[in-house]
Short mmCIF file of C-alpha atoms and ligand atoms in Angstrom, two decimals:
data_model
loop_
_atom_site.label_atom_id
_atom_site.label_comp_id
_atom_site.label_asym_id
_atom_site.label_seq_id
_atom_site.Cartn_x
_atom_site.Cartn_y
_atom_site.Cartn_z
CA UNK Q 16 82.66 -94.88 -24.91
CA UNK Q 17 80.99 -98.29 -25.33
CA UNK Q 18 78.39 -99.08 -27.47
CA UNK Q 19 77.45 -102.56 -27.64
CA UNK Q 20 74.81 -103.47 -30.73
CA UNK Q 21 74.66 -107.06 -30.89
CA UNK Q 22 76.13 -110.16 -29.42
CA UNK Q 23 76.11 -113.15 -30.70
CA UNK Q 24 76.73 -116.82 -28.57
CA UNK Q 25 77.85 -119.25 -30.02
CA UNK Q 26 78.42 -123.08 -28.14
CA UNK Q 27 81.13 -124.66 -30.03
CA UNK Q 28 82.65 -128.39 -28.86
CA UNK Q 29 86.63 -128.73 -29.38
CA UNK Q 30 88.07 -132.23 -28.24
CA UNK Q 31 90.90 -132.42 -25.60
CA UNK Q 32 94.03 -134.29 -26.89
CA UNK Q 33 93.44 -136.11 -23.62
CA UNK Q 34 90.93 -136.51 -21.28
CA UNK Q 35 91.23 -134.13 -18.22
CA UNK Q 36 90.33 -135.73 -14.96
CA UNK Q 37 90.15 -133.69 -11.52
CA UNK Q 38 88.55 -134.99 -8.12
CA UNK Q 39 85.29 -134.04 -8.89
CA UNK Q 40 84.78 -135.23 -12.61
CA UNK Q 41 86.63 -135.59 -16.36
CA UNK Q 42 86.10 -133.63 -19.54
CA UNK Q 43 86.65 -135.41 -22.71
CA UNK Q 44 85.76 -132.48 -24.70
CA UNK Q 45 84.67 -128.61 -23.75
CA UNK Q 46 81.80 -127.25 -24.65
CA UNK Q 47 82.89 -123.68 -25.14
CA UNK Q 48 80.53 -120.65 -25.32
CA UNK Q 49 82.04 -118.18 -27.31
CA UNK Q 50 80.72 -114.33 -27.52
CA UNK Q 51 80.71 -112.55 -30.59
CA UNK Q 52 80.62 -108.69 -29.43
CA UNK Q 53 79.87 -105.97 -32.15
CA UNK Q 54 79.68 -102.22 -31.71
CA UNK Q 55 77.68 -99.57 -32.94
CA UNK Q 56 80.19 -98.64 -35.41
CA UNK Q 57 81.28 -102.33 -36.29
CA UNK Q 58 83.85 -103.09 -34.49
CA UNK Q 59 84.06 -106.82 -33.49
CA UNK Q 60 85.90 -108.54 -30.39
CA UNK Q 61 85.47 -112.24 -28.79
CA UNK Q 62 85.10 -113.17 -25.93
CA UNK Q 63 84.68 -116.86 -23.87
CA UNK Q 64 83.10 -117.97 -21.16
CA UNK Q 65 84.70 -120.71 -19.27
CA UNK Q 66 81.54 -122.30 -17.45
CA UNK Q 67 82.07 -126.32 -18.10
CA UNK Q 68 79.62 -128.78 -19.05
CA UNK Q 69 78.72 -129.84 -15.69
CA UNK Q 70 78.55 -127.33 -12.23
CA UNK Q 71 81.37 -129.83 -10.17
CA UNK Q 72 83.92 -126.96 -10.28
CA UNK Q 73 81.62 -123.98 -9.70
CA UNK Q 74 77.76 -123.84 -9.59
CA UNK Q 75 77.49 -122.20 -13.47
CA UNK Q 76 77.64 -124.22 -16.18
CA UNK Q 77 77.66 -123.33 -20.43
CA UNK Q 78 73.39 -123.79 -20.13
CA UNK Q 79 72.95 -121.29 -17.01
CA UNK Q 80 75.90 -118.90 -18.52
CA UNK Q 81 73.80 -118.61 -21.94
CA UNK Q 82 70.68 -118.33 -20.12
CA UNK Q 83 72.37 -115.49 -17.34
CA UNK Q 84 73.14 -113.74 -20.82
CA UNK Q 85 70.32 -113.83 -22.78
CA UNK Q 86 68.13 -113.13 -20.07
CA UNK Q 87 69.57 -110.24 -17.79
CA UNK Q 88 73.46 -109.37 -18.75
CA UNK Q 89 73.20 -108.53 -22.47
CA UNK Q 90 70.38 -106.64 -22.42
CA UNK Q 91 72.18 -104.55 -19.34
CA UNK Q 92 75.00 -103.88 -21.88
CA UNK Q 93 73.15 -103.25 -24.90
CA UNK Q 94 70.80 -100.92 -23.68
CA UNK Q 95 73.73 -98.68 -21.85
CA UNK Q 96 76.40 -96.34 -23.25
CA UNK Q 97 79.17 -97.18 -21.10
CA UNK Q 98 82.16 -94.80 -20.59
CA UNK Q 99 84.84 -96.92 -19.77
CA UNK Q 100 85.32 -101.11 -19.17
CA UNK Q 101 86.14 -100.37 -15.61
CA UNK Q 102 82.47 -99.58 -14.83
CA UNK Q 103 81.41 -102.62 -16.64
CA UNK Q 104 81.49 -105.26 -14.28
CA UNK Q 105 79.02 -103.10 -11.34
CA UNK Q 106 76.87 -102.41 -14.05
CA UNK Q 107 76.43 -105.97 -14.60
CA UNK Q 108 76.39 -107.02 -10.40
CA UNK Q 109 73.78 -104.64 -9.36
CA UNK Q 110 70.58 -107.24 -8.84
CA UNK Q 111 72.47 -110.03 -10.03
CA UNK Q 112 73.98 -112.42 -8.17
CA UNK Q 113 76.49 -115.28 -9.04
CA UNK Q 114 76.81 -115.87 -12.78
CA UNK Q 115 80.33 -114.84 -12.75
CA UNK Q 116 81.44 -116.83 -15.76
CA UNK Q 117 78.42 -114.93 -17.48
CA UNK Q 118 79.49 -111.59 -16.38
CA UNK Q 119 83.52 -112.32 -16.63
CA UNK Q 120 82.94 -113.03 -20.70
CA UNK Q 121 80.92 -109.90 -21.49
CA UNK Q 122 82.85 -108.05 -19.13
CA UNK Q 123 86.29 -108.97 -20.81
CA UNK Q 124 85.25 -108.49 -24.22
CA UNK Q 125 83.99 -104.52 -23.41
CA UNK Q 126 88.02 -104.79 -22.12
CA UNK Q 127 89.22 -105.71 -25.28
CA UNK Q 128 87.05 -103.79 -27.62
CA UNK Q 129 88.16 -100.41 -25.36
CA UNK Q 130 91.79 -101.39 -25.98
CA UNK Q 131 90.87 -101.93 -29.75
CA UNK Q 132 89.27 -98.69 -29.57
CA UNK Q 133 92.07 -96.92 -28.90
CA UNK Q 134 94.78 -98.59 -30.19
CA UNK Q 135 96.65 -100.32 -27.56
CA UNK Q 136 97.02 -104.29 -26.85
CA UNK Q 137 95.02 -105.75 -23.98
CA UNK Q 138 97.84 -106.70 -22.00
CA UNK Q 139 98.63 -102.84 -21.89
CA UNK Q 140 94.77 -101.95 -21.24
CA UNK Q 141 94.53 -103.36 -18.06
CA UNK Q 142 98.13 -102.54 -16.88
CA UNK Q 143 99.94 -105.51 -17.94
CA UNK Q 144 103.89 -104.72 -17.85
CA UNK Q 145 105.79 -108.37 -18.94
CA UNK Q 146 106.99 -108.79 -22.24
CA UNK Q 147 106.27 -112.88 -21.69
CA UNK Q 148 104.46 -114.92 -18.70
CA UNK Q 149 106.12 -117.33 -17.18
CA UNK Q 150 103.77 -120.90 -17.65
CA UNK Q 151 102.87 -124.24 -16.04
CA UNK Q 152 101.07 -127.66 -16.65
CA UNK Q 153 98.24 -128.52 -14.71
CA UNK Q 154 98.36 -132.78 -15.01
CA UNK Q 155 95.10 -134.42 -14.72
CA UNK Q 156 94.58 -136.97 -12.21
CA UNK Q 157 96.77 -140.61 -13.70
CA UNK Q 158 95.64 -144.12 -13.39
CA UNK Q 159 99.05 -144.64 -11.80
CA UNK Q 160 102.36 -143.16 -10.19
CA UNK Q 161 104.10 -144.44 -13.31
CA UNK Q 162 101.54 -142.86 -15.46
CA UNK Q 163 101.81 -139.34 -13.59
CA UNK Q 164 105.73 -139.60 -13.64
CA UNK Q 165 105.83 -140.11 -17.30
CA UNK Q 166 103.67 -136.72 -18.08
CA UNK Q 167 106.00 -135.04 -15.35
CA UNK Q 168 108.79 -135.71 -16.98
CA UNK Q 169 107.55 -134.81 -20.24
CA UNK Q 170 106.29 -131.72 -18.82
CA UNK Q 171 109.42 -130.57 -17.52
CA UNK Q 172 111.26 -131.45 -20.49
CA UNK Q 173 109.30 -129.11 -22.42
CA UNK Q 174 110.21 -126.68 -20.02
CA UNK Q 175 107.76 -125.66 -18.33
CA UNK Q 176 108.17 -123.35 -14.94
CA UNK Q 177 105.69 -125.26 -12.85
CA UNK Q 178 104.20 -128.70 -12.74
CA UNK Q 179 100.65 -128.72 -11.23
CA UNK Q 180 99.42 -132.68 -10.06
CA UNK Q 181 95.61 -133.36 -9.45
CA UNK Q 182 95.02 -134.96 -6.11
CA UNK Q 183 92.67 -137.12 -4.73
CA UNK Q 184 92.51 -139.06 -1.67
CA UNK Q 185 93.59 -142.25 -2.85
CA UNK Q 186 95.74 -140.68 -5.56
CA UNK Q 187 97.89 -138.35 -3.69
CA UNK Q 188 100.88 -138.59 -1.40
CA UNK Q 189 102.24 -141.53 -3.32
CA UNK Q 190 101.61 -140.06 -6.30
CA UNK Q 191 103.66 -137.03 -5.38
CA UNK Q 192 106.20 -138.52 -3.81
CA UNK Q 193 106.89 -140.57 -7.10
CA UNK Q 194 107.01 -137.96 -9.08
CA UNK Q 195 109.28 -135.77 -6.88
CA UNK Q 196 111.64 -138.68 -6.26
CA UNK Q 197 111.64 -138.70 -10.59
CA UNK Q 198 112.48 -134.93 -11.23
CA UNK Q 199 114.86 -133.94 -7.89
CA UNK Q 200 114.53 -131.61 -5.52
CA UNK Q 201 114.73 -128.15 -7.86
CA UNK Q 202 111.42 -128.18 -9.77
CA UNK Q 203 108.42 -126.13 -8.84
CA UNK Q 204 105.61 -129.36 -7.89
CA UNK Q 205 102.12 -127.91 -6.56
CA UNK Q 206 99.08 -130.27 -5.78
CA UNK Q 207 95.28 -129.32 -6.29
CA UNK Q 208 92.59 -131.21 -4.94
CA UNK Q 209 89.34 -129.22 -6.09
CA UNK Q 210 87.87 -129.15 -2.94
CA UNK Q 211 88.26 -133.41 -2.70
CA UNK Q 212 89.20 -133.21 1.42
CA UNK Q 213 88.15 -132.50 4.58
CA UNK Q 214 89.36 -131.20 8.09
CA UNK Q 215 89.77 -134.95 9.11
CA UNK Q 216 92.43 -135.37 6.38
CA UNK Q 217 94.63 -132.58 8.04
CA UNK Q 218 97.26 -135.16 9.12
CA UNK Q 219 96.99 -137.48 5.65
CA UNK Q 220 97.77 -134.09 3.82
CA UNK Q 221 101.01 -132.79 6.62
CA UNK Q 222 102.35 -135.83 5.05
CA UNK Q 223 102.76 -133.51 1.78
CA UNK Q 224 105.07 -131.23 3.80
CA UNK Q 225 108.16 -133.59 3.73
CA UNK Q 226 108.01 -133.57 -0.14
CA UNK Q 227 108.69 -129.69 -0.85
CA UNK Q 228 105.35 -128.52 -2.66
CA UNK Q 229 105.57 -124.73 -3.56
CA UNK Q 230 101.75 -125.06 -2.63
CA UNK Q 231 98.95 -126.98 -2.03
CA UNK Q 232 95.67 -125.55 -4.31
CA UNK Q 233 91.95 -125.97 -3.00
CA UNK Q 234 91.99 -128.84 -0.57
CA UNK Q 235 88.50 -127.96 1.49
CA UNK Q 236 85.47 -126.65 0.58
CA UNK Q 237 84.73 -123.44 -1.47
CA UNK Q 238 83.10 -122.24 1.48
CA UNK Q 239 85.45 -123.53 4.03
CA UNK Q 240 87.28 -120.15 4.71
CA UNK Q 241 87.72 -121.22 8.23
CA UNK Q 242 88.58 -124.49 8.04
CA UNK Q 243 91.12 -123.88 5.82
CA UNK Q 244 92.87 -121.35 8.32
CA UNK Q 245 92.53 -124.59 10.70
CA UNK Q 246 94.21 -126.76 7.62
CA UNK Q 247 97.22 -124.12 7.14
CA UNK Q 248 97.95 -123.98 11.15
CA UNK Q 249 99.16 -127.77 10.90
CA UNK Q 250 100.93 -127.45 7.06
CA UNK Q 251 103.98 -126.02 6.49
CA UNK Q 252 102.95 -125.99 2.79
CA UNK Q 253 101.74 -123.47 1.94
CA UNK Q 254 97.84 -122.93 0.84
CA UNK Q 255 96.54 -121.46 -2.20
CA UNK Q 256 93.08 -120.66 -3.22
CA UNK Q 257 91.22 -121.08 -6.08
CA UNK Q 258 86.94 -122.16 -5.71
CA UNK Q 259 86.97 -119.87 -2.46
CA UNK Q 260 88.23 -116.76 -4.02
CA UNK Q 261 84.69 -115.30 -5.86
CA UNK Q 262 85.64 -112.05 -5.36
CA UNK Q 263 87.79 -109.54 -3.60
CA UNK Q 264 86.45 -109.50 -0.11
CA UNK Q 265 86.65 -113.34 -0.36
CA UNK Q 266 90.90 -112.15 -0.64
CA UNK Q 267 90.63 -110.00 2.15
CA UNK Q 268 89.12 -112.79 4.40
CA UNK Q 269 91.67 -115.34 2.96
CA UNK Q 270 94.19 -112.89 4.47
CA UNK Q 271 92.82 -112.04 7.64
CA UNK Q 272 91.78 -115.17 8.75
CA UNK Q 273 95.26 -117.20 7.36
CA UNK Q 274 92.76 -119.44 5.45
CA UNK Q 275 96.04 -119.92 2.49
CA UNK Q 276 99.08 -117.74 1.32
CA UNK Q 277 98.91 -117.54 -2.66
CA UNK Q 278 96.14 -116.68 -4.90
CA UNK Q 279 95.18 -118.87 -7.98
CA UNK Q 280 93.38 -115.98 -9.85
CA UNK Q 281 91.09 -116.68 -12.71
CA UNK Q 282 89.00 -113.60 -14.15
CA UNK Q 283 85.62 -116.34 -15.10
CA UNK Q 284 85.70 -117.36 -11.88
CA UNK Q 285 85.86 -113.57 -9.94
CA UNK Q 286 82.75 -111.82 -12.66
CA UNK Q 287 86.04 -110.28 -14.81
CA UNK Q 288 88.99 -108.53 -15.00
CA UNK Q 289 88.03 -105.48 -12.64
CA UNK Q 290 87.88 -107.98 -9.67
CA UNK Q 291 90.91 -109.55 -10.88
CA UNK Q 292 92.63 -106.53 -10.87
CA UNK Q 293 91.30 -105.84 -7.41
CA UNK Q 294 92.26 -109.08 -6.50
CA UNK Q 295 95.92 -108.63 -7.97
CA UNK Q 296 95.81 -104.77 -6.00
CA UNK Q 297 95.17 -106.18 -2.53
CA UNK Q 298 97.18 -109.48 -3.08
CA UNK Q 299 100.18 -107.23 -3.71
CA UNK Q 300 99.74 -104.59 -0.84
CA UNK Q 301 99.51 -107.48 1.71
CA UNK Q 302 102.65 -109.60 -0.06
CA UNK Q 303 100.48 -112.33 -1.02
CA UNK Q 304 101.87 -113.92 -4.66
CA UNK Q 305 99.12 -114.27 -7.10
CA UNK Q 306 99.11 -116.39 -10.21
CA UNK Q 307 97.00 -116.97 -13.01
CA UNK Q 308 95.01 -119.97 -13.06
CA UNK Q 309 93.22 -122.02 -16.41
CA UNK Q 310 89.58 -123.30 -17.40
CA UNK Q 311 90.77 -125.55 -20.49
CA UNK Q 312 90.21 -122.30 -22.36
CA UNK Q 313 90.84 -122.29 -26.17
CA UNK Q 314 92.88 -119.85 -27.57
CA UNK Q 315 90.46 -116.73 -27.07
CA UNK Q 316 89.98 -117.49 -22.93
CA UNK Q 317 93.89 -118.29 -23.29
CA UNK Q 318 94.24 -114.27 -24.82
CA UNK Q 319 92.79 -112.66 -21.49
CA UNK Q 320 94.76 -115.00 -19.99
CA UNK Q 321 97.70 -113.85 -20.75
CA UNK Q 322 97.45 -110.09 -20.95
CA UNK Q 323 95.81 -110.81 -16.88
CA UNK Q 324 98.88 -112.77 -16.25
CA UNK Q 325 100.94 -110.07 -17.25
CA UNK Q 326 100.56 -107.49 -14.59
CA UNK Q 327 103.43 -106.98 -12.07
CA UNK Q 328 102.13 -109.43 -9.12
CA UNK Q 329 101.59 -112.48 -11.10
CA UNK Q 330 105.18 -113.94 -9.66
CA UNK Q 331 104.01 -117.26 -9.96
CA UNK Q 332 103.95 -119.12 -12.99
CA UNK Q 333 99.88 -119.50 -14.79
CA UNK Q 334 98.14 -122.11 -15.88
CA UNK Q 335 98.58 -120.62 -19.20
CA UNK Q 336 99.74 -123.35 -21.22
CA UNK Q 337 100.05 -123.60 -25.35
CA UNK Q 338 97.39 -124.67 -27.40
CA UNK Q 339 99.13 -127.56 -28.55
CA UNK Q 340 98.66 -129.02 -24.93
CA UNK Q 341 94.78 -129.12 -25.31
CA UNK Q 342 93.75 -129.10 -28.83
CA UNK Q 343 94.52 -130.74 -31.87
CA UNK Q 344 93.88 -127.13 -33.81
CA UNK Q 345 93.32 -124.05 -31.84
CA UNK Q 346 90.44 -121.50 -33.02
CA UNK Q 347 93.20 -118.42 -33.07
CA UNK Q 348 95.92 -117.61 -35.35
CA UNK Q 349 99.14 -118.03 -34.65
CA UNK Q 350 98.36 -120.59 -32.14
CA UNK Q 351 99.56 -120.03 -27.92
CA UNK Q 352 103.29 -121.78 -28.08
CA UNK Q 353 105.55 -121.58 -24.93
CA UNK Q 354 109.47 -121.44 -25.89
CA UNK Q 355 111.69 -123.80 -24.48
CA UNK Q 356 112.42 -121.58 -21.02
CA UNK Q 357 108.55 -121.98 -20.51
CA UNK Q 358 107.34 -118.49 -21.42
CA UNK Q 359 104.55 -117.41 -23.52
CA UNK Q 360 105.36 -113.98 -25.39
CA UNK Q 361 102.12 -111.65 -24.55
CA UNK Q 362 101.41 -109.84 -27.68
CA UNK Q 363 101.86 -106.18 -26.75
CA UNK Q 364 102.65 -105.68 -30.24
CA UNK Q 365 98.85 -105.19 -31.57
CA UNK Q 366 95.69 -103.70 -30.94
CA UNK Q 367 92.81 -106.20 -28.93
CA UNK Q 368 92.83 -109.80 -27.77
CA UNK Q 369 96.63 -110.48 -30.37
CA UNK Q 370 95.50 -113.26 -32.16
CA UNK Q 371 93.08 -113.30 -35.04
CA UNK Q 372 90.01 -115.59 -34.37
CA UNK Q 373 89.68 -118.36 -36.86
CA UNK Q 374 85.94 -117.56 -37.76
CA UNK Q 375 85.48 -120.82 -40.50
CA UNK Q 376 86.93 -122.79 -38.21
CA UNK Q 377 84.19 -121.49 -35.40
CA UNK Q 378 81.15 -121.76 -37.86
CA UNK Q 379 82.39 -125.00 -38.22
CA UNK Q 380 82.45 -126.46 -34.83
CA UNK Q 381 79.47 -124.26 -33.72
CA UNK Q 382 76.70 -126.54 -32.61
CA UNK Q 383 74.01 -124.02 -31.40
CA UNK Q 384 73.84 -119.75 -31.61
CA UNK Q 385 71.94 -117.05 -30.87
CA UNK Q 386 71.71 -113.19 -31.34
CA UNK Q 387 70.60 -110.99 -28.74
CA UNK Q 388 70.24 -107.44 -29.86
CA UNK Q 389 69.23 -103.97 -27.60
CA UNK Q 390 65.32 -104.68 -26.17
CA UNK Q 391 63.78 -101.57 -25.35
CA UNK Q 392 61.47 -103.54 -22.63
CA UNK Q 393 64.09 -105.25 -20.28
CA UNK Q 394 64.91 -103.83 -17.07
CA UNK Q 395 65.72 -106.00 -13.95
O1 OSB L 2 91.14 -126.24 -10.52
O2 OSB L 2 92.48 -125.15 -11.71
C1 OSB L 2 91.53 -125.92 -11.63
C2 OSB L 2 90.49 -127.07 -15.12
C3 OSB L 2 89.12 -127.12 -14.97
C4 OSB L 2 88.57 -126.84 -13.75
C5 OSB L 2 89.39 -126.49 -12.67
C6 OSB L 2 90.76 -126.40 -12.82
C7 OSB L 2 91.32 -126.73 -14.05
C8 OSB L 2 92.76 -126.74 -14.32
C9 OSB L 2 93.16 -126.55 -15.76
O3 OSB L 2 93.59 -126.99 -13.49
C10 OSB L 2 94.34 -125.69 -15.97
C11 OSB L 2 94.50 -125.37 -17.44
O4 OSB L 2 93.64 -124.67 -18.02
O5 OSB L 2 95.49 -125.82 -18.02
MG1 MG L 3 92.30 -125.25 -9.07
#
């Protein structure tokens, strides 16, 4: 049984080792809000939301997220004895639209305090079988082909399992041909766009298919279901989604209309792990490959990361790089590392999230918090 007393967010601002640009904007630095999630009997569990600074990836940002849980999801939670995390994500939709990011952070943490609870790690809790994940690099949009080539190659001399570019029009099939010509025929290249094209580009992009992509991530609208079935007709690449997919119908239409062939799944960006998991269900009943995708998260997001990404039909390696690829010093001990074959170990090992949360190191960077505690008054 859950039994939320108090939960405390926190914004806190950790710098990127490098500035990450996509199509529709660059982050220097996230601003990350952080839940601090206490029980009736103590127990404590984080959890982050991975809302940016600005809404050019989805509409929620860090200021609507904090105000979607102030106002109407923690009060939901405290007032309620829940019996099991499952049930916690409905419990949070019914009235509420959108606000996933909101939802997805308080909805993850009830995960990992039931897995605390009892005793098992999170990657077990929500069915995770992999002893490691398999991960990739998602490279930011470069200044040049040169540039791009140079963080390729560094990428896959790390090792790892997947090298993701950043397209847009202007930066893209020259881009990716350079970089394919650099590292041969055998390594896994994908492209995502972020939504940067339209229908009219169908026969720019079929100019990707001559240069082997394992997929091509997000090239039309979020809402675009349609047009990207259109889009996948004329590419032998194949599609993936990632803005379209909100939740688990969204899946089901992906499939039935052919609007892509591989699921980026990321559990902010679907209200949580139960959608995720339905997500992951229905992928793997129709054959569809998922994988897990990033949000820049710091070491806590990275956690739920990592016990998502290891359930059975995650075949695909996640963007579920090590800390040292963001940050300069990561807010959990021991840090994310990847070994040389590009895996991260998921730590089935202990109780919870796996990592201990640096809490000095939070208060230190924390910029802004608030409490919100059970209000007898609030009902929506
Ligand atoms: O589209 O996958 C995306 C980061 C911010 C917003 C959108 C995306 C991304 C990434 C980052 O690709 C992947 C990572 O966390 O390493
Ligand atoms: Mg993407």
């Amino acid at each position: 049984m859950l039994r939320i007393d108090r939960i405390v967010m926190r914004e806190i601002r950790l710098a990127l080792k490098e500035p990450f640009r996509i199509s529709s904007g660059v982050e220097h630095e996230r601003r990350i809000l952080l839940l601090e999630i206490t029980d009736r009997d103590g127990a404590v569990v984080w959890a982050e939301c991975v809302a940016g600074a600005l809404p050019n990836y989805s509409p929620e940002t860090i200021d609507t997220a904090w105000l979607a849980v102030r106002e109407w999801l923690a009060p939901r939670l405290l007032g309620a004895s829940v019996e099991r995390p499952e049930d916690v994500h409905a419990l949070l939709d019914e009235n509420v639209r959108g606000h996933h990011m909101a939802k997805a952070a308080l909805e993850m943490g009830c995960w990992a305090l039931d897995a605390t609870l009892v005793n098992v790690s999170l990657a077990q809790r929500v069915g995770g079988t992999r002893e490691r994940v398999a991960t990739g690099i998602s490279l930011g949009l470069q200044s040049s082909p040169e540039a791009l080539v140079e963080r390729a190659r560094g990428a896959l001399a790390a090792g790892y399992r997947k090298i993701k570019l950043k397209i847009q029009p202007g930066r893209d099939v020259d881009y990716v041909r350079a970089v394919r010509g650099a590292l041969g025929r055998d390594v896994d290249i994908m492209v995502d766009a972020n939504s940067a094209y339209t229908l009219a580009d169908a026969d720019h992009l079929a100019a990707l298919d001559e240069l082997g992509l394992i997929m091509l991530e997000q090239p039309l609208g979020a809402d675009d279901l349609i047009r990207h079935a259109e889009l996948q007709r004329r590419l032998r690449t194949p599609i993936c989604l990632d803005e379209s997919i909100t939740d688990a119908n969204r899946a089901r239409d992906m499939i039935e209309l052919g609007s892509g062939r591989i699921v980026n799944i990321k559990p902010g960006r679907v209200g949580g792990y139960a959608p995720s998991i339905a997500i992951h269900d229905l992928c793997r009943d129709a054959g569809v490959p998922v994988w897990c995708g990033g949000m820049l998260e710091s070491g806590i997001g990275r956690a739920y990361n990592v016990a998502l990404a290891s359930l059975p039909n995650f075949t695909l390696p996640g963007d579920v790089s090590p800390s040292a690829r963001y940050w300069a010093r990561d807010v959990v001990s021991p840090e994310w590392t990847m070994d040389s074959q590009g895996m991260v170990r998921v730590p089935r090992d202990r109780a919870g999230m796996g990592v201990d949360v640096d809490v000095e190191l939070i208060e230190s960077l924390t910029v802004r918090d608030e409490a919100v505690r059970a209000r007898a008054s609030i009902v929506v």
